[in-house]
Structure formats: structure tokens, C-alpha cells
Amino acid sequence: MMGELATASRVHVMVSYWWSRGDGLANHQLGQILTRAAGVDEVNITDPQSIDRALRIAVADPTVLAELDQWWQMVETRRDGNNTRNPGLGLEQSIRYLTDRLDAGTITPEGLGECRRQVAAVDQTITSATDLPELVHPDAQMLDLLARYLEARSRVLALA
């Protein structure tokens, strides 16, 4: 009994962790597993509370527990152990942050410093994710986000 609880707990944590990395294809698969296991119409795969509730139900079923255990290991393998989040998840906010600052008119040296730190952080995230599925095989939305980011990034760097 204790071993089953430990396994269920470990699987719950690992599935939550790899879900949070934002691998769209893998998370779609997870949504199908959880929807089937939770007996609901559809689990909201983008909502952490919905995922957590569905996982609590799912890990109680030994068959689904085994399927979820395989799922997180598959995602870890698919991402080659790289735990960098999908860079597309925060890119929209970063672009908005940079363009809001740049479009505000005069930019102070402090504001420029903040923009440069934002660019450095986003660059690091993108560099860390270059081998991940989201950047190896980007979809149109990711390509659009990257193009918009490069434009905002260029505007920041031009203010040297």
C-alpha cells in the first residue's frame, strides 16, 4: 500500500513537471489520457488546477497510473532530458514588455537596462531550447512569435 502511494505521488509530480514544460504535442496526449481517466468531457490542458484535479483522480487507477508513468518518461526522452520550458509560452509577454517600453516615447537609461536584461533572458531561454521540438519543428505561431521578438530585440539593441 505504501509503495503504491509513493509511486502515485511520484508519477503525479513528474507528470505535472513535464506538463509545465509546455510541449504541445505531448500535452495534447496527456489531455487525452486524463480526459479518458477522469470521466469528464474534457480536461483543460492549459489550466494547472484542472490538470491537478484530473491527475488526482487518474493516479488512483493502476492502469492509468502505468500509462501516466510511461507518458512522463516519453516526454523526458522526447526532450532529451532538457527541462527548458517551451520558449513560446512567455514570448508574447516579453514582446509586449519590450514594445510597450520602446513605444512609450523617451526611454531612460534604467528602462533601457531593463529591456536589455529582458532580451538577455529571452535569448538564454531560446538558446537553451534550440534542440527542443518547439524550435526544431516550429509551427506558424512560433515562427510569428520569433519574428516579432527579433524585431523588438533589434529595436532594443539599436539603442546602444
Short mmCIF file of C-alpha atoms in Angstrom, two decimals, residues 55-150:
data_model
loop_
_atom_site.label_atom_id
_atom_site.label_comp_id
_atom_site.label_asym_id
_atom_site.label_seq_id
_atom_site.Cartn_x
_atom_site.Cartn_y
_atom_site.Cartn_z
CA LEU A 55 -4.20 13.75 -12.02
CA ARG A 56 -5.52 13.11 -8.50
CA ILE A 57 -8.32 11.01 -10.00
CA ALA A 58 -6.11 9.34 -12.62
CA VAL A 59 -3.27 8.14 -10.37
CA ALA A 60 -5.77 6.19 -8.26
CA ASP A 61 -6.35 3.82 -11.20
CA PRO A 62 -3.39 1.40 -11.56
CA THR A 63 -3.85 1.10 -15.34
CA VAL A 64 -3.90 4.86 -15.86
CA LEU A 65 -1.05 5.27 -13.37
CA ALA A 66 1.10 2.99 -15.55
CA GLU A 67 0.09 4.95 -18.66
CA LEU A 68 0.99 8.27 -16.99
CA ASP A 69 4.30 6.81 -15.80
CA GLN A 70 5.09 5.93 -19.43
CA TRP A 71 3.91 9.38 -20.58
CA TRP A 72 6.30 11.42 -18.45
CA GLN A 73 9.21 9.15 -19.33
CA MET A 74 8.35 9.51 -23.01
CA VAL A 75 8.31 13.32 -22.66
CA GLU A 76 11.63 13.30 -20.81
CA THR A 77 13.12 11.17 -23.61
CA ARG A 78 11.48 13.29 -26.34
CA ARG A 79 13.03 16.39 -24.80
CA ASP A 80 16.33 14.55 -24.22
CA GLY A 81 16.17 15.44 -20.53
CA ASN A 82 16.18 19.17 -21.40
CA ASN A 83 13.83 20.75 -18.87
CA THR A 84 13.69 24.18 -20.53
CA ARG A 85 10.12 25.39 -20.91
CA ASN A 86 8.69 25.90 -24.36
CA PRO A 87 10.03 29.37 -25.17
CA GLY A 88 6.77 30.26 -26.89
CA LEU A 89 4.93 30.24 -23.56
CA GLY A 90 6.39 33.54 -22.35
CA LEU A 91 7.41 35.11 -25.64
CA GLU A 92 4.19 37.08 -26.16
CA GLN A 93 4.58 38.76 -22.73
CA SER A 94 8.26 39.54 -23.40
CA ILE A 95 7.44 41.10 -26.78
CA ARG A 96 4.67 43.18 -25.20
CA TYR A 97 7.01 44.29 -22.38
CA LEU A 98 9.70 45.39 -24.83
CA THR A 99 7.39 47.12 -27.29
CA ASP A 100 5.46 48.90 -24.51
CA ARG A 101 8.75 50.28 -23.16
CA LEU A 102 10.06 51.22 -26.61
CA ASP A 103 6.78 52.81 -27.77
CA ALA A 104 6.38 54.86 -24.58
CA GLY A 105 8.48 57.67 -26.03
CA THR A 106 11.73 58.61 -24.36
CA ILE A 107 13.43 55.65 -22.76
CA THR A 108 15.52 56.24 -19.64
CA PRO A 109 18.89 54.56 -19.13
CA GLU A 110 17.21 52.42 -16.43
CA GLY A 111 14.44 51.44 -18.84
CA LEU A 112 16.98 50.55 -21.49
CA GLY A 113 18.83 48.42 -18.92
CA GLU A 114 15.57 46.61 -18.07
CA CYS A 115 14.92 45.97 -21.77
CA ARG A 116 18.45 44.63 -22.25
CA ARG A 117 18.03 42.28 -19.27
CA GLN A 118 14.74 41.06 -20.76
CA VAL A 119 16.44 40.46 -24.12
CA ALA A 120 19.31 38.58 -22.44
CA ALA A 121 16.85 36.37 -20.51
CA VAL A 122 14.77 35.58 -23.61
CA ASP A 123 17.90 34.92 -25.67
CA GLN A 124 19.08 32.48 -22.99
CA THR A 125 15.73 30.67 -23.00
CA ILE A 126 15.71 30.40 -26.79
CA THR A 127 19.32 29.20 -26.86
CA SER A 128 18.55 26.58 -24.19
CA ALA A 129 15.58 25.35 -26.24
CA THR A 130 17.19 25.09 -29.69
CA ASP A 131 17.14 21.28 -29.61
CA LEU A 132 13.54 21.06 -28.36
CA PRO A 133 10.63 20.07 -30.63
CA GLU A 134 9.12 23.59 -30.49
CA LEU A 135 12.18 25.08 -32.20
CA VAL A 136 13.36 22.12 -34.26
CA HIS A 137 9.93 21.92 -35.94
CA PRO A 138 8.33 25.31 -35.25
CA ASP A 139 4.72 25.89 -36.19
CA ALA A 140 3.45 29.11 -37.81
CA GLN A 141 2.59 30.61 -34.41
CA MET A 142 6.11 30.01 -33.08
CA LEU A 143 7.67 31.44 -36.25
CA ASP A 144 5.48 34.54 -35.91
CA LEU A 145 6.45 34.97 -32.24
CA LEU A 146 10.15 34.59 -33.05
CA ALA A 147 9.92 37.13 -35.90
CA ARG A 148 8.12 39.64 -33.65
CA TYR A 149 10.67 39.04 -30.88
CA LEU A 150 13.59 39.59 -33.28
#
